[in-house]
Short mmCIF file of C-alpha atoms in Angstrom, two decimals:
data_model
loop_
_atom_site.label_atom_id
_atom_site.label_comp_id
_atom_site.label_asym_id
_atom_site.label_seq_id
_atom_site.Cartn_x
_atom_site.Cartn_y
_atom_site.Cartn_z
CA MET A 1 -98.89 114.05 255.67
CA SER A 2 -99.90 114.09 252.33
CA PRO A 3 -99.18 111.13 250.07
CA HIS A 4 -96.14 113.06 248.37
CA ASP A 5 -94.56 113.67 251.88
CA PHE A 6 -95.29 110.24 252.63
CA LYS A 7 -93.50 108.72 249.69
CA ARG A 8 -90.67 110.93 250.04
CA ARG A 9 -89.98 109.96 253.66
CA LEU A 10 -90.34 106.34 252.80
CA VAL A 11 -87.76 106.68 249.77
CA SER A 12 -85.34 108.70 252.06
CA GLY A 13 -85.13 106.35 254.42
CA GLU A 14 -86.67 108.35 257.27
CA THR A 15 -88.41 105.91 259.93
CA LEU A 16 -92.28 105.32 259.67
CA VAL A 17 -94.42 103.55 261.96
CA ALA A 18 -97.71 102.32 261.01
CA ILE A 19 -100.83 100.95 263.07
CA GLY A 20 -103.56 98.55 261.78
CA ALA A 21 -106.96 99.94 261.28
CA HIS A 22 -110.39 98.57 260.36
CA ASN A 23 -112.80 101.47 260.35
CA GLY A 24 -113.16 105.22 261.06
CA LEU A 25 -112.80 105.20 264.87
CA SER A 26 -109.70 102.66 265.10
CA ALA A 27 -108.17 105.18 262.26
CA ARG A 28 -108.91 108.03 264.32
CA LEU A 29 -107.43 106.28 267.39
CA GLY A 30 -104.25 105.43 265.48
CA GLU A 31 -104.18 109.18 264.43
CA GLU A 32 -104.56 110.49 267.81
CA ALA A 33 -101.98 108.02 269.39
CA GLY A 34 -99.65 109.82 266.83
CA PHE A 35 -98.71 107.00 264.08
CA GLU A 36 -97.31 108.57 260.85
CA CYS A 37 -99.79 106.03 258.94
CA LEU A 38 -102.19 103.70 258.83
CA TRP A 39 -102.40 100.21 257.46
CA ALA A 40 -105.67 98.95 256.14
CA SER A 41 -105.53 95.70 257.32
CA GLY A 42 -107.27 92.61 255.45
CA LEU A 43 -107.23 90.97 258.83
CA GLU A 44 -108.63 93.57 260.96
CA ILE A 45 -111.34 94.75 258.42
CA SER A 46 -112.26 90.99 257.78
CA ALA A 47 -112.12 90.23 261.52
CA SER A 48 -114.53 93.34 261.96
CA ARG A 49 -116.98 91.59 259.92
CA GLY A 50 -116.69 88.56 261.64
CA MET A 51 -114.73 86.80 258.63
CA PRO A 52 -111.33 85.16 258.57
CA ASP A 53 -108.43 86.65 256.68
CA ALA A 54 -108.91 84.49 253.45
CA ASN A 55 -110.25 86.83 250.86
CA ILE A 56 -113.72 86.05 252.21
CA ILE A 57 -114.85 89.70 251.93
CA THR A 58 -115.12 91.49 248.60
CA PHE A 59 -112.94 93.70 246.80
CA SER A 60 -115.72 95.93 247.31
CA GLU A 61 -116.17 95.37 250.97
CA MET A 62 -112.58 96.42 251.28
CA ALA A 63 -112.89 99.22 249.27
CA ASP A 64 -115.69 100.62 251.31
CA ALA A 65 -113.74 100.12 254.50
CA VAL A 66 -110.54 101.90 252.98
CA ARG A 67 -113.17 104.89 252.00
CA ASN A 68 -114.26 105.10 255.24
CA ILE A 69 -110.82 105.12 256.91
CA VAL A 70 -109.47 107.53 254.53
CA GLU A 71 -112.16 110.01 255.10
CA SER A 72 -111.60 109.80 258.72
CA VAL A 73 -108.03 111.19 259.29
CA SER A 74 -105.46 113.08 257.72
CA ILE A 75 -102.60 110.92 257.82
CA PRO A 76 -101.80 108.47 254.56
CA VAL A 77 -103.72 104.98 254.36
CA ILE A 78 -101.76 102.29 253.03
CA VAL A 79 -103.95 99.26 251.93
CA ASP A 80 -103.28 95.40 252.46
CA ALA A 81 -104.28 94.40 249.26
CA ASP A 82 -103.23 90.67 249.51
CA SER A 83 -102.46 89.35 246.35
CA GLY A 84 -104.47 91.87 244.56
CA TYR A 85 -107.70 90.45 244.00
CA GLY A 86 -106.88 88.50 240.98
CA ASN A 87 -104.03 88.47 237.98
CA ALA A 88 -102.25 91.37 237.05
CA ILE A 89 -105.46 92.88 234.94
CA ASN A 90 -107.61 92.48 238.14
CA VAL A 91 -104.46 94.38 239.88
CA ILE A 92 -105.06 97.65 237.60
CA ARG A 93 -108.75 98.00 238.57
CA THR A 94 -107.26 97.35 242.26
CA VAL A 95 -104.85 100.21 242.18
CA GLN A 96 -107.39 102.42 240.31
CA GLU A 97 -110.39 102.19 243.27
CA LEU A 98 -108.16 102.31 245.81
CA GLU A 99 -105.98 105.46 244.46
CA HIS A 100 -109.69 106.93 243.82
CA ALA A 101 -110.55 106.14 247.56
CA GLY A 102 -108.02 108.37 248.75
CA ALA A 103 -105.30 105.27 249.77
CA ALA A 104 -101.30 106.63 249.73
CA GLY A 105 -100.65 103.10 248.46
CA LEU A 106 -101.08 99.33 248.70
CA CYS A 107 -99.21 96.32 249.45
CA LEU A 108 -99.22 93.19 247.27
CA GLU A 109 -98.35 89.67 248.37
CA ASP A 110 -97.21 86.67 246.64
CA ASN A 111 -99.63 84.26 248.14
CA VAL A 112 -101.86 82.37 245.93
CA PHE A 113 -105.48 83.26 246.00
CA PRO A 114 -107.47 82.88 248.16
CA LYS A 115 -104.77 83.37 250.46
CA ARG A 116 -104.62 82.38 254.17
CA ASN A 117 -103.44 84.59 256.94
CA SER A 118 -99.79 84.21 257.45
CA PHE A 119 -100.11 83.14 260.74
CA TYR A 120 -102.92 80.47 260.57
CA ALA A 121 -101.52 77.17 261.61
CA ASP A 122 -101.88 74.08 260.06
CA VAL A 123 -103.25 75.06 256.62
CA THR A 124 -101.53 74.25 253.29
CA ARG A 125 -99.51 76.91 252.04
CA ASP A 126 -98.35 77.93 248.60
CA ILE A 127 -96.98 81.19 246.71
CA VAL A 128 -97.19 81.88 242.86
CA ASP A 129 -94.41 81.84 240.87
CA ALA A 130 -92.04 85.27 241.23
CA ARG A 131 -92.90 85.98 237.53
CA GLU A 132 -96.79 86.24 238.35
CA HIS A 133 -96.21 88.32 241.23
CA VAL A 134 -93.52 90.72 238.85
CA SER A 135 -96.23 91.10 236.44
CA LYS A 136 -98.71 92.31 239.14
CA ILE A 137 -96.22 94.72 240.63
CA LYS A 138 -95.69 96.42 237.14
CA ALA A 139 -99.37 96.34 236.34
CA ALA A 140 -99.85 98.38 239.70
CA VAL A 141 -96.96 100.96 238.86
CA TYR A 142 -99.07 101.20 235.38
CA ALA A 143 -101.99 101.76 236.79
CA ARG A 144 -101.49 104.48 239.38
CA LYS A 145 -102.22 108.00 238.62
CA SER A 146 -99.55 109.60 240.58
CA GLU A 147 -96.11 108.76 241.25
CA ASP A 148 -96.88 109.50 244.84
CA PHE A 149 -98.93 106.36 245.19
CA VAL A 150 -96.93 103.72 246.83
CA VAL A 151 -96.38 100.02 245.40
CA ILE A 152 -95.39 97.92 248.10
CA ALA A 153 -94.40 94.50 247.36
CA ARG A 154 -94.37 91.63 250.18
CA THR A 155 -92.99 88.29 249.84
CA GLU A 156 -94.27 85.40 252.20
CA GLY A 157 -91.23 83.43 251.03
CA PHE A 158 -90.17 82.90 254.61
CA ILE A 159 -93.85 82.12 255.35
CA VAL A 160 -93.53 78.75 253.44
CA GLY A 161 -90.35 77.69 254.64
CA LEU A 162 -87.90 79.31 252.03
CA GLY A 163 -84.59 79.96 252.47
CA VAL A 164 -82.70 83.51 252.43
CA ASP A 165 -81.59 82.92 249.12
CA GLU A 166 -84.64 82.35 247.65
CA VAL A 167 -86.45 85.25 249.31
CA LEU A 168 -83.55 87.55 248.26
CA GLU A 169 -84.29 86.41 244.68
CA ARG A 170 -87.78 87.32 244.77
CA ALA A 171 -87.36 90.46 246.52
CA HIS A 172 -84.71 91.39 243.85
CA ALA A 173 -87.06 90.69 241.37
CA TYR A 174 -89.98 92.42 242.84
CA ALA A 175 -87.60 95.62 243.45
CA ASP A 176 -86.62 95.44 239.83
CA ALA A 177 -90.22 95.55 238.40
CA GLY A 178 -90.66 98.83 240.13
CA ALA A 179 -91.83 98.40 244.05
CA ASP A 180 -91.26 101.53 245.91
CA ALA A 181 -90.47 99.04 249.00
CA VAL A 182 -90.46 95.28 249.92
CA LEU A 183 -91.74 93.87 253.03
CA VAL A 184 -90.35 90.93 254.21
CA HIS A 185 -92.98 88.51 256.24
CA SER A 186 -91.83 86.10 259.00
CA LYS A 187 -93.75 84.18 261.47
CA ILE A 188 -90.81 82.64 263.86
CA ASP A 189 -91.07 84.25 267.16
CA ASN A 190 -87.34 86.25 266.43
CA PRO A 191 -85.81 88.33 263.89
CA SER A 192 -83.25 86.16 262.65
CA GLU A 193 -84.88 85.64 258.97
CA ILE A 194 -85.48 89.06 258.46
CA TYR A 195 -82.07 90.33 260.06
CA ALA A 196 -80.63 87.96 257.55
CA PHE A 197 -82.23 88.98 254.73
CA SER A 198 -81.58 92.52 255.09
CA ALA A 199 -77.72 91.78 255.85
CA ARG A 200 -77.49 90.64 252.33
CA TRP A 201 -80.21 93.35 250.69
CA ASP A 202 -78.39 95.66 247.96
CA ARG A 203 -80.81 97.52 246.50
CA GLU A 204 -82.05 101.07 247.23
CA VAL A 205 -85.49 99.97 247.78
CA PRO A 206 -86.58 100.22 251.09
CA LEU A 207 -87.83 97.41 253.74
CA VAL A 208 -90.41 97.10 255.74
CA ALA A 209 -90.94 94.74 258.67
CA VAL A 210 -94.19 93.49 260.45
CA PRO A 211 -93.16 92.49 264.06
CA THR A 212 -96.40 90.34 265.12
CA THR A 213 -94.60 87.31 266.12
CA TYR A 214 -91.18 88.85 266.89
CA ASN A 215 -92.45 91.44 269.07
CA SER A 216 -89.49 92.00 271.45
CA VAL A 217 -87.81 93.88 268.87
CA THR A 218 -88.15 97.82 268.78
CA VAL A 219 -88.53 100.33 266.04
CA GLU A 220 -85.06 101.43 266.59
CA GLU A 221 -83.52 97.74 266.36
CA LEU A 222 -85.49 97.23 263.28
CA ARG A 223 -84.29 100.65 261.76
CA ALA A 224 -80.71 99.65 262.61
CA HIS A 225 -81.09 96.13 260.65
CA GLY A 226 -82.17 98.23 257.48
CA TYR A 227 -85.84 98.29 258.27
CA THR A 228 -87.13 101.86 257.59
CA MET A 229 -90.94 101.19 258.01
CA CYS A 230 -92.59 99.25 260.73
CA ILE A 231 -96.28 98.05 260.72
CA PHE A 232 -98.14 97.21 263.87
CA ALA A 233 -100.42 94.83 261.51
CA ASN A 234 -103.23 93.95 264.13
CA HIS A 235 -102.64 95.30 267.39
CA GLY A 236 -105.50 97.89 267.26
CA ILE A 237 -108.32 95.09 267.18
CA ARG A 238 -106.72 92.54 268.94
CA SER A 239 -106.40 95.26 271.87
CA PHE A 240 -110.11 96.09 271.31
CA VAL A 241 -111.16 92.49 271.52
CA SER A 242 -108.82 91.54 274.82
CA ARG A 243 -110.46 94.62 276.83
CA ALA A 244 -114.11 94.31 275.46
CA ARG A 245 -114.23 90.65 276.22
CA GLU A 246 -112.89 91.09 279.79
CA ILE A 247 -115.25 94.29 280.29
CA LEU A 248 -118.47 92.28 278.77
CA ARG A 249 -117.94 89.65 281.07
CA GLN A 250 -117.66 91.81 284.22
CA LEU A 251 -120.56 93.29 283.35
CA ARG A 252 -122.37 90.43 282.66
CA GLU A 253 -121.61 88.68 285.99
CA SER A 254 -121.92 91.96 288.20
CA GLY A 255 -125.43 93.05 286.26
CA SER A 256 -124.27 96.79 287.24
CA ALA A 257 -122.74 99.07 284.85
CA SER A 258 -121.03 100.75 287.87
CA THR A 259 -118.65 98.17 288.07
CA VAL A 260 -117.18 98.99 284.63
CA GLU A 261 -117.71 102.36 284.19
CA PRO A 262 -114.00 103.04 285.49
CA GLN A 263 -112.56 101.32 282.42
CA LEU A 264 -114.42 103.17 279.84
CA CYS A 265 -113.92 106.02 277.78
CA THR A 266 -116.53 108.82 279.12
CA LEU A 267 -119.36 109.46 276.14
CA GLY A 268 -117.76 113.00 276.07
CA ASP A 269 -114.52 111.41 274.70
CA LEU A 270 -116.61 109.14 272.32
CA PHE A 271 -118.51 111.96 271.09
CA GLY A 272 -115.36 114.18 270.56
CA LEU A 273 -113.50 111.49 268.58
CA VAL A 274 -116.34 111.12 266.24
CA GLY A 275 -117.02 114.60 265.44
CA PHE A 276 -119.75 115.72 267.58
CA ALA A 277 -118.44 119.40 268.08
CA ASP A 278 -118.02 119.79 264.35
CA LEU A 279 -121.82 118.55 263.96
CA LYS A 280 -122.79 121.00 266.34
CA ARG A 281 -120.94 123.97 264.55
CA ARG A 282 -122.66 123.09 261.06
CA GLU A 283 -126.04 122.75 262.96
CA VAL A 284 -125.28 126.75 263.90
CA GLU A 285 -124.15 127.67 260.62
CA PHE A 286 -126.26 126.03 258.09
CA LEU A 287 -129.74 125.59 260.23
CA GLY A 288 -129.81 128.71 262.41
#
């Protein structure tokens, strides 16, 4: 799917489902599984470097990861760009670099810098004044070279305890500033907050949901409540950690690779994922 097709489908209200990715291999697994697009996740990319999701990794590191993801797949990549790595002027550079890297769009959240992951417990939280985030959205729209580059505005209003009226006020301002979609985040274990929001949403701008904590809902249920894009933002890396931890424990305890071999992908499967067949064809063509 081209960036043009992605934006067309997004704004027309077609259902889109994204999976989080942090490198080329995780991106290819997401594409192989049939997801329409990828979410270059700040949490996943930070965690893959052994860092917390708190703007510890630099924008250069993030951009490098995005390039790796984009170059590994043929489906669109939306970048979790946190709060834009600074003010509205910084956002201009952020958009330029990510668009140049081949991303199909980015998401900007109204967290303060440095951000804290929305699900971290017992941390002080605050969000910026809505006017500041409006300036970032306007800067992002200004900076993009192609109209197909998607700008998603994300509000953390529910995360910091705001009511639906205040969250709606923010989202309206972000949509009016030119956002192509609005992501409404929530950390409670049911979708009541985001459903209360969508019931009163009166813009044509599509809505995006991230069902991490309210994980019993389905894509179809979200769509029925007005959310046409769903992001499974961190399930890739969490699945890797869960399975790798258990398999490595078994391997250490047994002392024999045969114990865990049935649980592993074959080497042939791995070679296929990383393009070994293409390498062989190129060797024949160019090396004789």
